[in-house]
Structures are given as structure tokens and as C-alpha cells.
Short mmCIF file of C-alpha atoms in Angstrom, two decimals:
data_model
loop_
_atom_site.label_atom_id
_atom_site.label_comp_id
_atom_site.label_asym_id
_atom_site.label_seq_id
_atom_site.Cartn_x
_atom_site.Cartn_y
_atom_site.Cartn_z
CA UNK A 1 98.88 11.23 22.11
CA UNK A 2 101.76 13.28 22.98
CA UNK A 3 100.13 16.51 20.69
CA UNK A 4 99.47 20.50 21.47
CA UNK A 5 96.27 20.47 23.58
CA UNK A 6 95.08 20.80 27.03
CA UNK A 7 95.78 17.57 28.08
CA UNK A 8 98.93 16.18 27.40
CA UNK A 9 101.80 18.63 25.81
CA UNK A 10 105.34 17.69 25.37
CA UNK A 11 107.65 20.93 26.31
CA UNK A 12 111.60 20.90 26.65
CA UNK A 13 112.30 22.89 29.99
CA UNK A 14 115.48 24.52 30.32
CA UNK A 15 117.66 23.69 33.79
CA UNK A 16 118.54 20.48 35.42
CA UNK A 17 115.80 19.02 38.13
CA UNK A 18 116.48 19.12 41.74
CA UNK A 19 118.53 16.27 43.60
CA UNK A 20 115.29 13.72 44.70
CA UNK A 21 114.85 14.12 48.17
CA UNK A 22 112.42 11.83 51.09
CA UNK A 23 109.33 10.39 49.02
CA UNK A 24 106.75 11.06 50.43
CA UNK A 25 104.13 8.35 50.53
CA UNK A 26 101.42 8.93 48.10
CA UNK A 27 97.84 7.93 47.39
CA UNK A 28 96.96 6.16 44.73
CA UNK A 29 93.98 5.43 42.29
CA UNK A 30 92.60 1.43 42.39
CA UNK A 31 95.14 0.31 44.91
CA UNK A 32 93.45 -2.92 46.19
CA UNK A 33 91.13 -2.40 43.27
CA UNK A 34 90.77 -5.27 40.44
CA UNK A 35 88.14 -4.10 38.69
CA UNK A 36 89.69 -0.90 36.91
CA UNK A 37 86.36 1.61 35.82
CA UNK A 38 86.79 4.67 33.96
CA UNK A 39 83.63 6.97 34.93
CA UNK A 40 80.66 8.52 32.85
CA UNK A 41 81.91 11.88 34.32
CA UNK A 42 85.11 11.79 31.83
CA UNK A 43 82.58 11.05 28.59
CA UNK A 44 82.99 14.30 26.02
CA UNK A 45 81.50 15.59 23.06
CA UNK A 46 82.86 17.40 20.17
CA UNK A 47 83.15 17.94 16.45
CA UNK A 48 86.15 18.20 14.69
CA UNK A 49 88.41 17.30 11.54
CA UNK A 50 90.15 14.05 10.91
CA UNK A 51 93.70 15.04 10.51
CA UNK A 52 95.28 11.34 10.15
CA UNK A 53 94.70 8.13 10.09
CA UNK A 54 96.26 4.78 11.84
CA UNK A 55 94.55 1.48 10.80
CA UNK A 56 97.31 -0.52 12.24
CA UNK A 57 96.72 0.68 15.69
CA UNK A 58 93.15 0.99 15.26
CA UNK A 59 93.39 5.21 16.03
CA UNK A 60 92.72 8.41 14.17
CA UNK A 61 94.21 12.45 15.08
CA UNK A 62 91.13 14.77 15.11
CA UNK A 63 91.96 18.64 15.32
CA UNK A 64 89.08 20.40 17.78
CA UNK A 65 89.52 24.56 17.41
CA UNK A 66 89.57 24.50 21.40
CA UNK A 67 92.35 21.64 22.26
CA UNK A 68 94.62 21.46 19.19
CA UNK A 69 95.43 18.16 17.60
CA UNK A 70 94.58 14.97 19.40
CA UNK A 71 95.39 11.69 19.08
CA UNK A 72 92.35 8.83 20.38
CA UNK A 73 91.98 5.15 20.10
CA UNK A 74 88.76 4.03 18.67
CA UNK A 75 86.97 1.57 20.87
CA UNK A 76 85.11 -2.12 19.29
CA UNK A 77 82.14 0.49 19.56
CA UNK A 78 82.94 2.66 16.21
CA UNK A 79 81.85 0.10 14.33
CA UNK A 80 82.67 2.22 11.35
CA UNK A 81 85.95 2.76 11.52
CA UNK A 82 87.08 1.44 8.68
CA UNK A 83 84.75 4.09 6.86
CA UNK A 84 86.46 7.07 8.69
CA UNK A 85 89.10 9.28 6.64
CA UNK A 86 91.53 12.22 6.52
CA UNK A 87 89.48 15.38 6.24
CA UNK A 88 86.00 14.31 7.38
CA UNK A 89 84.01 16.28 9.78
CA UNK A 90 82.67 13.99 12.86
CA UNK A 91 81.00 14.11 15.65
CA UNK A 92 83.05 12.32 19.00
CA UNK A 93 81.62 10.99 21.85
CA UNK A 94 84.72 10.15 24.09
CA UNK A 95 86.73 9.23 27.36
CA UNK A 96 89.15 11.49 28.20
CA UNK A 97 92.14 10.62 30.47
CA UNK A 98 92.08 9.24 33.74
CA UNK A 99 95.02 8.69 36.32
CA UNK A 100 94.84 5.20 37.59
CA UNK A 101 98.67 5.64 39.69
CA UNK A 102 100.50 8.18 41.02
CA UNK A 103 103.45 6.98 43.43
CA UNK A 104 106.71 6.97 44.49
CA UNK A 105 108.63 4.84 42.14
CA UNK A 106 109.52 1.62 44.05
CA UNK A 107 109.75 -2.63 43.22
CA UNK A 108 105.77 -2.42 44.63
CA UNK A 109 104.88 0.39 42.61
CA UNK A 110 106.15 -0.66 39.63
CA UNK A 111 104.56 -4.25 39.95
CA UNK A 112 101.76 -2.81 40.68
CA UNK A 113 101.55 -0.65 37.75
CA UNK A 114 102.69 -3.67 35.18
CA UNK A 115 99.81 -5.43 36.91
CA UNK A 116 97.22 -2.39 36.01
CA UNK A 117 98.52 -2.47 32.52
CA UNK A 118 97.94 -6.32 32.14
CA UNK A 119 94.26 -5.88 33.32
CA UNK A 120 93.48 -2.35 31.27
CA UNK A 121 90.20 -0.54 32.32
CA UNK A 122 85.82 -0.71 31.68
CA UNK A 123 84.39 2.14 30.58
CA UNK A 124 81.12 2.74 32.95
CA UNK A 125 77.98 1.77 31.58
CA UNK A 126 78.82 1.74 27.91
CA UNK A 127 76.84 -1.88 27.45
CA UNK A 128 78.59 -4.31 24.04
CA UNK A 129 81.38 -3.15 24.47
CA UNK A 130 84.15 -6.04 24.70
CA UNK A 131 87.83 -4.32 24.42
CA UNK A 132 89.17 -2.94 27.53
CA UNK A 133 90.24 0.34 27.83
CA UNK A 134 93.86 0.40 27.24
CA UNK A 135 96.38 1.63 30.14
CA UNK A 136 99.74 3.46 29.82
CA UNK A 137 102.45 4.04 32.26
CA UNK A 138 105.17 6.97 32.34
CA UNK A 139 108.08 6.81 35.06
CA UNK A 140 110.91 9.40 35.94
CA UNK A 141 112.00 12.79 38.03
CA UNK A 142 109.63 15.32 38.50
CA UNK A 143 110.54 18.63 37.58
CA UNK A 144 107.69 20.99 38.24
CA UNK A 145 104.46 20.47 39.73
CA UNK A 146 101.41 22.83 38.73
CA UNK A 147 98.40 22.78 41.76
CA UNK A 148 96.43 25.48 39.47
CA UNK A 149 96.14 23.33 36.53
CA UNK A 150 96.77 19.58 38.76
CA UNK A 151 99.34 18.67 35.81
CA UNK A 152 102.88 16.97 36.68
CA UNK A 153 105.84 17.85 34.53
CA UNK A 154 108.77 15.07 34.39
CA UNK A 155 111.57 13.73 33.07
CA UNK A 156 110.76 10.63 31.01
CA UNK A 157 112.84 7.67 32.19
CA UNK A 158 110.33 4.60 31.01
CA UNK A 159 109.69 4.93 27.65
CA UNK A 160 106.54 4.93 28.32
CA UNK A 161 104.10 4.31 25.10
CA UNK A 162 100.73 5.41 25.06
CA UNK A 163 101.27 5.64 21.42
CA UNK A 164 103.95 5.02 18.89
CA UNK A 165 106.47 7.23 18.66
CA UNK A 166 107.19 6.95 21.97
CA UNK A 167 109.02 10.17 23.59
CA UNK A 168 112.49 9.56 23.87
CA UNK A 169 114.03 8.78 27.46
CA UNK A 170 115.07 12.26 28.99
CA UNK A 171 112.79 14.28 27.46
CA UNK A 172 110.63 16.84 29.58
CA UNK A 173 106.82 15.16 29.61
CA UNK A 174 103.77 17.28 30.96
CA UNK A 175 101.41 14.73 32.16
CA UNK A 176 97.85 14.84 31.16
CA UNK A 177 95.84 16.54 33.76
CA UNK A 178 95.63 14.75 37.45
CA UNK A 179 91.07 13.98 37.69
CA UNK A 180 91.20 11.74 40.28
CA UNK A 181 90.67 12.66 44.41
CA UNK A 182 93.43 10.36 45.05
CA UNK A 183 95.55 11.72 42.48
CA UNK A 184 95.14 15.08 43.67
CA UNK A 185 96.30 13.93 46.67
CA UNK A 186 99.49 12.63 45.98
CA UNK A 187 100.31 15.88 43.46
CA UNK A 188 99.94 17.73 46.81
CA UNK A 189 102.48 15.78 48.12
CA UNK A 190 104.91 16.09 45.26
CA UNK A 191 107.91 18.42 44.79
CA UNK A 192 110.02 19.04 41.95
CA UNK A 193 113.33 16.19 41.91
CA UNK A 194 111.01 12.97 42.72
CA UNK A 195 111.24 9.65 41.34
CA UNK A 196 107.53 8.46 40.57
CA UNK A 197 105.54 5.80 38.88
CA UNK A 198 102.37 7.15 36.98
CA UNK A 199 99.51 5.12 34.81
CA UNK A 200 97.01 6.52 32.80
CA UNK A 201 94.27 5.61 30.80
CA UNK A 202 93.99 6.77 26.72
CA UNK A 203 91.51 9.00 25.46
CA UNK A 204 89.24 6.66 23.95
CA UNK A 205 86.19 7.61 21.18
CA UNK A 206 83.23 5.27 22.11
CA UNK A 207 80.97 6.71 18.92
CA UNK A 208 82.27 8.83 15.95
CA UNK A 209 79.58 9.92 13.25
CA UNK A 210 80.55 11.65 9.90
CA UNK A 211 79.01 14.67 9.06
CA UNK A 212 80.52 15.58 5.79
#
């Protein structure tokens, strides 16, 4: 997950972050939600390369001219997976990320986000399909925030893993860009040296289809 592209980019930043201050309090995707949806609106289309494979987590890294290298969870929907390999040309329909959380990180928010994790997300009216979408959380100190881009740059403290390797604890993360309303929200209310809580959703291919 953690590859070159628009989305999610890992990047060492030189200096230390700023002492946390106040939190203030932030708004946050699904709060008193149960049913966790990730929209049509975040459905893409694209043809690319297959640069690796990973059976055992059921994923493959695609390289697309105009993001880089990407890493994507097939869904129960590619029914031919198991037919996919490295250096194919395909076609991808998939979800791209979504923010589900974005909070100060506190004994609520962190329950809540273990609880978000335990349920996972729907994709919106994709009928058959059976496997939820799977959720991934990243905690630690923010150390830049980027309104012109809505992207959040921190230091990982949660060993978060949206896929294996994880990052290692300390490193700087930039977060995969903020969609959401209420996400946008609480980035407007962020400042660099702020402990937060943050859960995401993978990018997920619904329908790949080999072209050569």
C-alpha cells in the first residue's frame, strides 16, 4: 500500500514535530454509524501492468503511468484471480481510499476505531459480493498538514498495517488523501504536533480483466 503514487507516499521529513498542544475536537466519518458504506463516487478505472503478485493475502501491485506503483486487494468479485500474473496488462475497476476516522487520539477514539475495524466496510451497490471491505487504522503526531492537497503527514506510532510490511513505528507517514466532508473538517482543525487516531479503507479492485 505504502508505494510512490498520489495517494499514499511514505517520505522521511527532516526536523522534530512540534510539542502537541489543546486537541481540538474533531469530526468524524460513521460516528454513530454501524453500517460502514464505501460510495460509487470512489469506483475508478484504469489499465495497467501487474508488477507482483501476493496469493497469500489475496492482492496484486499494478503500475498505472499516472500514479506509480500500487498495491490493491482483490475483492470475492475477481473471480479470476488465481489466473492473474506478473506482467499482464488488465483492465481495473476499483475503490479507492476512503477515511472512515479522523480524531483526536483518546480511550473513545481508539475503541471506536478497533470497533470500525472489527465491522470493515460495503461497497455501494456492487450486488454478490460477500467479503467486506477491509479497514486499516494509523495513529501518531502530526507533523504537517496540507489543505491544498487535504493529505495529513504523521509520525507513525501504531503500527498500523494496511498491508504487510508494515512501516516501522517513527517513521514519517503521508496519509492517503482526506475524501470525506467530515474528514475535511477535522484536517481544518488540525495543526502540526497532534496526537490523532485515523482509519481508512484499502483500495480495493472489484473487476480485473486481462488484456494481454
Amino acid at each position: 500500500m505504502f508505494q510512490a503514487n498520489r495517494r499514499s507516499t511514505l517520505k522521511l521529513l527532516g526536523g522534530a514535530a512540534l510539542t502537541a498542544g489543546a486537541l481540538p475536537v474533531l469530526s468524524h466519518q460513521a460516528a454513530a454509524q454501524t453500517d460502514l458504506v464505501v460510495p460509487n463516487s470512489l469506483q475508478n478505472f484504469k489499465r495497467g501492468t501487474i508488477h507482483s503478485m501476493h496469493p497469500e493475502q489475496r492482492s496484486f501491485t499494478i503500475i498505472w503511468e499516472s500514479l506509480g506503483r500500487v498495491k490493491m486487494k482483490a475483492a470475492d468479485l475477481v473471480t479470476n484471480f488465481a489466473s492473474l500474473k506478473v506482467g499482464q496488462i488488465v483492465d481495473v475497476h476499483w475503490y479507492d481510499y476512503m477515511d472512515f476516522l479522523i480524531a483526536p487520539k483518546t480511550p473513545a477514539s481508539v475503541a471506536r476505531a478497533a470497533e470500525m475495524k472489527k465491522t470493515n466496510a460495503r461497497l455501494e451497490g456492487i450486488p454478490g459480493a460477500q467479503e467486506r471491505i477491509i479497514l486499516w487504522q494509523m495513529d501518531g503526531m502530526t507533523t504537517k498538514i496540507d489543505p491544498a492537497t487535504n493529505t495529513i503527514f504523521l509520525i507513525n506510532a501504531s503500527g498500523g498495517e494496511p498491508d504487510k510490511p508494515s512501516p516501522d513505528s517513527g517513521e514519517v507517514i503521508q496519509l492517503p488523501q482526506v475524501v470525506t466532508p467530515q474528514g475535511k473538517a477535522a484536517l481544518a482543525a488540525l495543526g502540526p504536533g497532534q496526537q490523532i487516531v485515523t482509519v481508512w479503507s484499502r483500495q480495493t479492485a472489484i473487476k480485473v480483466t486481462i488484456i494481454r
